[in-house]
Amino acid sequence: MTLTKFAQRFTCSPSPISPFHGMPPELIDLIIDHAHADRSLLAACSLVCKAWFPAARYHLFSNTKLNVQNALSFVHLIESTSSTVSPFVRHIDAKDNCEGGRWVDDLFLNLTSLPYITSISLTSSCDAPLSQITLFTLCSFDRLVELRLAECEFRDFTEVQQLICSFPMLEILYLEADWPEPRTIDLTDASPSPYLRELYLRCEMSHVLEWFLLQPSVAPVSKLTLHGLDSIDLPVVSRYLRRLGPALTHLIIPRIGSVVDSLSDHLDLSLNACLRYLKLGIDSDVAYLSMARTLLSQLDSPFFEEVELSLYSVRQSPKVARYWTDLDTLLTGPHFPSMKRATVSAMSAVSLAKEVLPLCHERGVLQVQHH
């Protein structure tokens, strides 16, 4: 009998005897875990018996996605005197935009009654800064270990600093936001979380990193993503990478545009002695391929095992053949004794990757994928 039929049978059964009587509760939880994507089944399981209730409710409500269509009804649900939902909500994914209608300012404050929120993702694509009430609400979730802000605007950089400092246990920060140019970057009374391990910046990253560098100690970020790197950012980024040193294990630069000619001159990865993974968004021409090789040759990490080159198209021509060969030789040579994967992802002509990186292909480290 499938779990679905079993749950439906006992949901409708008047029998007071619990199903799976005598079975360890940990095993029951594992069985229900397998149904984590089937919401109708989870709803049925939550009504079977008390032993099934916590695991089923956790999968139903731990990740809550809110928008203008369902936010009000969710607020009514958690505010109901008979509600049993609140203890199970861990992550809130809230989307507020002008096309769908704004709701965050009016309803977000009601979510502070949720006691165990550890993760918030907020997308606010309206052409207006986050309101004070929304910022106040965000700051009240002081147990957060993960904060993701997308398409958000702030009135000034001080608001950004105050928000980040509100989460003393923060481990993951995703910041895709805009704010006016500050006159100065000053040290704040409060400090960012010392537990920050994953940092994604798609913003005026020099402001954030300059502020981080002013701290007496910099959180040992192990995974760093720099999206939209500009030439003005390079000196600060360079100092920040040196400060991270061996703490950094993953470096991702998704799009390298105007900085292609100066990136390898400004960045020195030799001090990131524990780097394991490097992803670069490049193109198949001389400048990009030369930059990628130079940047990789800086590495002095015995743990380095994976490089990913993300291109629009893989191109092969006499003009770039030598640069592909140099890159291929470097990736398969003694410089990287722990190399496991060299991934080439592109939108077109991906099949050429085996021809431009033949040694990687022969060694079995080349992986090719469309994106």
Short mmCIF file of C-alpha atoms in Angstrom, two decimals:
data_model
loop_
_atom_site.label_atom_id
_atom_site.label_comp_id
_atom_site.label_asym_id
_atom_site.label_seq_id
_atom_site.Cartn_x
_atom_site.Cartn_y
_atom_site.Cartn_z
CA MET A 1 0.00 0.00 0.00
CA THR A 2 1.42 3.41 -0.92
CA LEU A 3 1.87 6.12 1.69
CA THR A 4 -0.79 8.19 -0.08
CA LYS A 5 -3.46 5.48 0.20
CA PHE A 6 -2.34 4.64 3.73
CA ALA A 7 -2.68 8.27 4.85
CA GLN A 8 -6.05 8.67 3.14
CA ARG A 9 -7.31 5.46 4.73
CA PHE A 10 -6.42 6.54 8.26
CA THR A 11 -7.57 10.15 7.70
CA CYS A 12 -11.06 8.84 7.06
CA SER A 13 -10.93 6.03 9.61
CA PRO A 14 -12.74 6.40 12.95
CA SER A 15 -10.25 4.03 14.58
CA PRO A 16 -8.36 5.61 17.51
CA ILE A 17 -5.38 3.28 16.98
CA SER A 18 -2.34 5.03 15.56
CA PRO A 19 -0.94 3.61 12.33
CA PHE A 20 2.54 2.17 12.55
CA HIS A 21 1.88 1.54 16.26
CA GLY A 22 5.14 0.82 18.07
CA MET A 23 7.36 2.09 15.25
CA PRO A 24 10.09 4.54 16.37
CA PRO A 25 9.05 8.15 15.69
CA GLU A 26 12.38 8.84 13.91
CA LEU A 27 11.47 6.19 11.32
CA ILE A 28 8.01 7.69 10.84
CA ASP A 29 9.62 11.08 10.23
CA LEU A 30 11.96 9.58 7.63
CA ILE A 31 9.02 8.00 5.80
CA ILE A 32 7.15 11.33 5.72
CA ASP A 33 10.33 13.10 4.60
CA HIS A 34 10.10 11.16 1.33
CA ALA A 35 6.80 12.94 0.65
CA HIS A 36 8.25 16.43 1.15
CA ALA A 37 7.18 17.64 -2.33
CA ASP A 38 3.62 16.28 -2.25
CA ARG A 39 1.57 18.93 -0.45
CA SER A 40 -1.76 17.12 -0.67
CA LEU A 41 -0.21 14.00 0.83
CA LEU A 42 1.47 16.01 3.57
CA ALA A 43 -1.88 17.63 4.42
CA ALA A 44 -3.44 14.16 4.73
CA CYS A 45 -0.53 12.89 6.85
CA SER A 46 -0.87 15.81 9.27
CA LEU A 47 -4.42 14.66 10.06
CA VAL A 48 -3.64 10.98 10.61
CA CYS A 49 -2.32 11.10 14.18
CA LYS A 50 -0.18 13.15 16.55
CA ALA A 51 2.94 11.16 15.70
CA TRP A 52 2.70 12.21 12.05
CA PHE A 53 1.74 15.82 12.73
CA PRO A 54 5.11 17.58 13.35
CA ALA A 55 6.98 16.14 10.35
CA ALA A 56 4.07 16.74 7.96
CA ARG A 57 3.50 20.32 9.15
CA TYR A 58 7.23 21.07 8.95
CA HIS A 59 7.37 20.17 5.25
CA LEU A 60 4.13 22.03 4.57
CA PHE A 61 5.11 25.32 6.18
CA SER A 62 8.87 25.48 6.77
CA ASN A 63 9.40 27.23 3.43
CA THR A 64 6.65 29.81 2.97
CA LYS A 65 6.38 31.78 -0.28
CA LEU A 66 4.32 34.95 -0.01
CA ASN A 67 3.03 37.34 -2.67
CA VAL A 68 0.14 39.74 -3.11
CA GLN A 69 -2.26 36.84 -3.79
CA ASN A 70 -1.65 34.81 -0.63
CA ALA A 71 -0.01 37.13 1.94
CA LEU A 72 -3.24 38.33 3.58
CA SER A 73 -4.68 34.83 3.93
CA PHE A 74 -1.39 33.60 5.45
CA VAL A 75 -1.45 36.42 8.01
CA HIS A 76 -5.02 35.48 8.92
CA LEU A 77 -3.93 31.85 9.30
CA ILE A 78 -1.06 32.52 11.71
CA GLU A 79 -3.12 35.01 13.74
CA SER A 80 -5.97 32.56 14.25
CA THR A 81 -6.35 31.49 17.88
CA SER A 82 -6.47 27.85 16.81
CA SER A 83 -3.49 28.07 14.47
CA THR A 84 -0.71 25.49 14.82
CA VAL A 85 1.39 26.77 11.92
CA SER A 86 3.73 29.35 13.49
CA PRO A 87 6.26 26.98 15.16
CA PHE A 88 6.99 25.26 11.83
CA VAL A 89 7.80 28.30 9.65
CA ARG A 90 11.57 28.65 9.16
CA HIS A 91 11.99 30.45 5.84
CA ILE A 92 9.98 33.33 4.33
CA ASP A 93 10.26 34.11 0.63
CA ALA A 94 8.38 37.39 0.10
CA LYS A 95 7.88 39.11 -3.24
CA ASP A 96 6.53 42.63 -3.40
CA ASN A 97 6.27 44.45 -6.73
CA CYS A 98 4.32 47.24 -8.31
CA GLU A 99 2.78 45.00 -10.97
CA GLY A 100 1.24 42.64 -8.42
CA GLY A 101 0.45 45.29 -5.84
CA ARG A 102 2.43 46.27 -2.73
CA TRP A 103 1.71 44.35 0.43
CA VAL A 104 4.95 44.19 2.42
CA ASP A 105 4.52 47.55 4.19
CA ASP A 106 1.03 46.64 5.41
CA LEU A 107 1.41 42.96 6.27
CA PHE A 108 5.09 42.19 6.82
CA LEU A 109 4.95 43.47 10.40
CA ASN A 110 2.43 40.73 11.26
CA LEU A 111 5.07 38.09 10.52
CA THR A 112 7.11 39.02 13.59
CA SER A 113 4.85 36.67 15.56
CA LEU A 114 6.64 33.75 13.88
CA PRO A 115 9.16 32.67 16.55
CA TYR A 116 11.58 30.46 14.62
CA ILE A 117 12.35 32.31 11.40
CA THR A 118 15.99 31.76 10.41
CA SER A 119 15.90 32.76 6.74
CA ILE A 120 14.26 35.60 4.78
CA SER A 121 14.30 36.32 1.05
CA LEU A 122 12.73 39.63 0.06
CA THR A 123 12.27 40.84 -3.51
CA SER A 124 10.96 44.39 -3.76
CA SER A 125 10.98 45.54 -7.36
CA CYS A 126 9.09 48.80 -6.85
CA ASP A 127 10.90 52.01 -7.78
CA ALA A 128 11.04 53.17 -4.18
CA PRO A 129 13.35 52.56 -1.21
CA LEU A 130 12.37 50.06 1.43
CA SER A 131 10.09 51.74 3.94
CA GLN A 132 11.04 52.27 7.57
CA ILE A 133 8.38 49.82 8.69
CA THR A 134 9.77 47.11 6.39
CA LEU A 135 13.31 47.76 7.65
CA PHE A 136 12.08 47.68 11.24
CA THR A 137 10.34 44.38 10.60
CA LEU A 138 13.42 42.84 9.00
CA CYS A 139 15.61 43.95 11.89
CA SER A 140 13.27 42.30 14.40
CA PHE A 141 14.18 38.82 13.09
CA ASP A 142 17.40 38.73 15.07
CA ARG A 143 17.73 34.95 14.76
CA LEU A 144 18.37 35.09 11.04
CA VAL A 145 21.24 33.06 9.67
CA GLU A 146 20.33 33.83 6.04
CA LEU A 147 19.18 37.11 4.44
CA ARG A 148 18.57 37.55 0.72
CA LEU A 149 17.55 40.93 -0.66
CA ALA A 150 16.83 41.28 -4.39
CA GLU A 151 15.88 44.35 -6.44
CA CYS A 152 15.75 46.45 -3.28
CA GLU A 153 16.53 50.15 -2.78
CA PHE A 154 17.78 51.94 0.33
CA ARG A 155 17.69 55.64 1.14
CA ASP A 156 21.37 55.61 2.08
CA PHE A 157 24.20 53.24 2.90
CA THR A 158 23.64 53.78 6.63
CA GLU A 159 20.39 51.81 6.32
CA VAL A 160 22.32 48.95 4.76
CA GLN A 161 24.85 48.96 7.59
CA GLN A 162 22.17 49.07 10.29
CA LEU A 163 20.26 46.22 8.68
CA ILE A 164 23.28 43.92 8.35
CA CYS A 165 24.33 44.60 11.94
CA SER A 166 20.88 43.54 13.19
CA PHE A 167 21.68 39.86 12.69
CA PRO A 168 24.45 38.73 15.03
CA MET A 169 24.23 35.11 13.83
CA LEU A 170 24.06 35.79 10.07
CA GLU A 171 25.90 33.21 7.95
CA ILE A 172 24.60 33.93 4.43
CA LEU A 173 24.10 37.40 2.91
CA TYR A 174 22.77 37.93 -0.61
CA LEU A 175 22.62 41.62 -1.45
CA GLU A 176 21.22 42.81 -4.78
CA ALA A 177 20.35 46.42 -4.04
CA ASP A 178 20.90 50.10 -4.83
CA TRP A 179 21.62 53.14 -2.66
CA PRO A 180 23.05 56.65 -3.20
CA GLU A 181 26.80 57.21 -3.10
CA PRO A 182 27.85 57.83 0.52
CA ARG A 183 30.12 60.75 1.29
CA THR A 184 32.32 58.54 3.46
CA ILE A 185 32.45 54.93 4.62
CA ASP A 186 32.62 55.03 8.41
CA LEU A 187 33.08 52.41 11.08
CA THR A 188 29.77 51.73 12.83
CA ASP A 189 29.10 51.18 16.52
CA ALA A 190 27.71 47.73 15.79
CA SER A 191 29.56 45.14 13.72
CA PRO A 192 28.51 42.66 11.03
CA SER A 193 28.12 39.05 12.05
CA PRO A 194 31.44 37.30 12.73
CA TYR A 195 29.82 34.08 11.46
CA LEU A 196 29.33 35.26 7.88
CA ARG A 197 30.44 32.45 5.56
CA GLU A 198 28.67 33.11 2.25
CA LEU A 199 28.53 36.54 0.61
CA TYR A 200 26.83 37.43 -2.69
CA LEU A 201 27.16 41.05 -3.84
CA ARG A 202 25.34 42.55 -6.80
CA CYS A 203 25.49 46.16 -5.69
CA GLU A 204 28.03 48.90 -5.00
CA MET A 205 30.31 46.23 -3.60
CA SER A 206 33.20 48.59 -2.85
CA HIS A 207 31.05 50.30 -0.18
CA VAL A 208 30.24 47.02 1.54
CA LEU A 209 33.75 45.60 1.37
CA GLU A 210 35.38 48.88 2.47
CA TRP A 211 33.13 48.85 5.52
CA PHE A 212 33.97 45.21 6.23
CA LEU A 213 37.67 46.01 6.02
CA LEU A 214 37.28 48.72 8.67
CA GLN A 215 36.26 46.09 11.24
CA PRO A 216 38.86 44.91 13.78
CA SER A 217 38.39 41.42 12.37
CA VAL A 218 36.81 40.31 9.10
CA ALA A 219 34.39 37.39 9.08
CA PRO A 220 36.04 34.37 7.41
CA VAL A 221 33.84 34.24 4.32
CA SER A 222 34.45 30.98 2.46
CA LYS A 223 32.15 31.53 -0.55
CA LEU A 224 32.28 34.91 -2.30
CA THR A 225 30.27 35.96 -5.38
CA LEU A 226 31.05 39.30 -7.03
CA HIS A 227 28.44 40.10 -9.68
CA GLY A 228 28.93 43.14 -11.90
CA LEU A 229 32.52 43.84 -10.93
CA ASP A 230 33.63 47.32 -12.03
CA SER A 231 37.09 48.87 -12.30
CA ILE A 232 36.39 51.15 -9.33
CA ASP A 233 35.83 48.05 -7.19
CA LEU A 234 39.11 46.31 -7.98
CA PRO A 235 41.40 47.93 -5.36
CA VAL A 236 38.95 47.24 -2.53
CA VAL A 237 38.20 43.72 -3.77
CA SER A 238 41.90 43.02 -3.95
CA ARG A 239 42.44 44.09 -0.34
CA TYR A 240 39.41 42.11 0.80
CA LEU A 241 40.66 38.91 -0.89
CA ARG A 242 44.05 39.34 0.74
CA ARG A 243 42.35 39.83 4.10
CA LEU A 244 40.29 36.66 3.67
CA GLY A 245 43.41 34.70 2.84
CA PRO A 246 43.06 30.92 3.34
CA ALA A 247 39.44 31.24 4.61
CA LEU A 248 38.21 31.63 1.03
CA THR A 249 37.38 28.33 -0.70
CA HIS A 250 34.94 29.41 -3.46
CA LEU A 251 35.26 32.51 -5.65
CA ILE A 252 32.63 33.31 -8.29
CA ILE A 253 32.80 36.23 -10.73
CA PRO A 254 29.78 35.56 -12.99
CA ARG A 255 30.33 38.37 -15.48
CA ILE A 256 33.65 39.91 -16.39
CA GLY A 257 33.10 42.90 -18.64
CA SER A 258 35.13 46.10 -18.68
CA VAL A 259 37.63 44.82 -16.11
CA VAL A 260 38.99 42.04 -18.31
CA ASP A 261 42.22 43.91 -19.09
CA SER A 262 42.95 44.82 -15.47
CA LEU A 263 41.49 41.98 -13.39
CA SER A 264 44.56 39.75 -13.27
CA ASP A 265 46.78 42.77 -12.56
CA HIS A 266 44.74 43.85 -9.54
CA LEU A 267 43.73 40.52 -8.05
CA ASP A 268 46.34 38.30 -6.46
CA LEU A 269 44.91 34.92 -5.50
CA SER A 270 48.20 33.50 -4.25
CA LEU A 271 47.25 34.26 -0.62
CA ASN A 272 43.97 32.33 -0.93
CA ALA A 273 45.86 29.14 -0.23
CA CYS A 274 42.77 26.97 0.38
CA LEU A 275 40.78 27.94 -2.70
CA ARG A 276 38.92 24.94 -4.12
CA TYR A 277 36.61 26.39 -6.75
CA LEU A 278 36.80 29.31 -9.19
CA LYS A 279 34.07 30.36 -11.61
CA LEU A 280 34.63 33.02 -14.26
CA GLY A 281 32.15 34.47 -16.75
CA ILE A 282 34.31 35.10 -19.83
CA ASP A 283 34.25 35.12 -23.62
CA SER A 284 36.16 33.16 -26.24
CA ASP A 285 38.62 35.82 -27.28
CA VAL A 286 42.26 36.55 -26.58
CA ALA A 287 41.79 39.03 -23.72
CA TYR A 288 39.45 36.80 -21.70
CA LEU A 289 41.34 33.56 -22.24
CA SER A 290 44.64 35.22 -21.39
CA MET A 291 43.13 36.76 -18.25
CA ALA A 292 41.69 33.41 -17.14
CA ARG A 293 45.05 31.67 -17.54
CA THR A 294 46.92 34.42 -15.71
CA LEU A 295 44.45 34.41 -12.83
CA LEU A 296 44.60 30.61 -12.54
CA SER A 297 48.39 30.58 -12.66
CA GLN A 298 48.42 32.82 -9.56
CA LEU A 299 46.80 30.11 -7.49
CA ASP A 300 48.97 28.37 -4.96
CA SER A 301 46.39 26.07 -3.43
CA PRO A 302 47.02 22.32 -3.19
CA PHE A 303 43.27 21.90 -2.64
CA PHE A 304 42.13 23.52 -5.89
CA GLU A 305 39.86 21.01 -7.63
CA GLU A 306 37.35 22.76 -9.88
CA VAL A 307 37.24 25.61 -12.36
CA GLU A 308 34.13 26.65 -14.27
CA LEU A 309 34.27 28.85 -17.36
CA SER A 310 30.90 30.32 -18.29
CA LEU A 311 30.82 31.62 -21.87
CA TYR A 312 28.20 32.84 -24.30
CA SER A 313 29.72 30.72 -27.04
CA VAL A 314 32.78 28.48 -27.39
CA ARG A 315 34.76 29.66 -30.40
CA GLN A 316 37.77 28.10 -32.08
CA SER A 317 40.03 30.01 -34.45
CA PRO A 318 43.76 30.31 -35.20
CA LYS A 319 43.76 33.61 -33.29
CA VAL A 320 42.72 32.05 -29.99
CA ALA A 321 44.08 28.50 -30.45
CA ARG A 322 47.30 29.16 -28.51
CA TYR A 323 45.41 30.65 -25.56
CA TRP A 324 43.12 27.63 -25.31
CA THR A 325 46.20 25.38 -25.48
CA ASP A 326 47.96 27.30 -22.70
CA LEU A 327 44.85 27.06 -20.53
CA ASP A 328 44.48 23.34 -21.27
CA THR A 329 48.11 22.65 -20.39
CA LEU A 330 47.88 24.58 -17.13
CA LEU A 331 44.72 22.80 -15.98
CA THR A 332 46.17 19.34 -16.58
CA GLY A 333 49.71 20.04 -15.40
CA PRO A 334 51.44 19.66 -12.02
CA HIS A 335 50.27 23.12 -10.92
CA PHE A 336 46.87 21.61 -10.00
CA PRO A 337 47.49 18.13 -8.54
CA SER A 338 43.95 17.93 -7.08
CA MET A 339 42.05 19.01 -10.22
CA LYS A 340 38.81 17.03 -10.57
CA ARG A 341 36.59 19.11 -12.87
CA ALA A 342 37.06 21.70 -15.55
CA THR A 343 33.54 22.74 -16.53
CA VAL A 344 32.74 24.68 -19.68
CA SER A 345 29.18 26.01 -19.83
CA ALA A 346 27.93 27.99 -22.80
CA MET A 347 24.79 28.89 -24.70
CA SER A 348 26.13 27.69 -28.05
CA ALA A 349 28.88 25.59 -29.68
CA VAL A 350 29.49 23.73 -26.42
CA SER A 351 30.61 20.64 -28.32
CA LEU A 352 33.79 22.50 -29.32
CA ALA A 353 34.96 22.40 -25.70
CA LYS A 354 36.40 18.92 -26.25
CA GLU A 355 38.44 20.25 -29.18
CA VAL A 356 39.77 23.38 -27.47
CA LEU A 357 40.58 21.55 -24.22
CA PRO A 358 41.68 18.10 -25.47
CA LEU A 359 43.97 17.30 -22.52
CA CYS A 360 41.19 17.98 -20.02
CA HIS A 361 38.94 15.73 -22.10
CA GLU A 362 41.51 12.92 -22.22
CA ARG A 363 42.14 13.16 -18.48
CA GLY A 364 38.40 12.85 -17.81
CA VAL A 365 38.13 16.16 -15.94
CA LEU A 366 36.28 18.10 -18.63
CA GLN A 367 32.54 18.60 -18.13
CA VAL A 368 30.44 20.31 -20.78
CA GLN A 369 26.99 21.78 -20.25
CA HIS A 370 24.55 24.16 -21.87
CA HIS A 371 23.19 27.11 -19.92
#
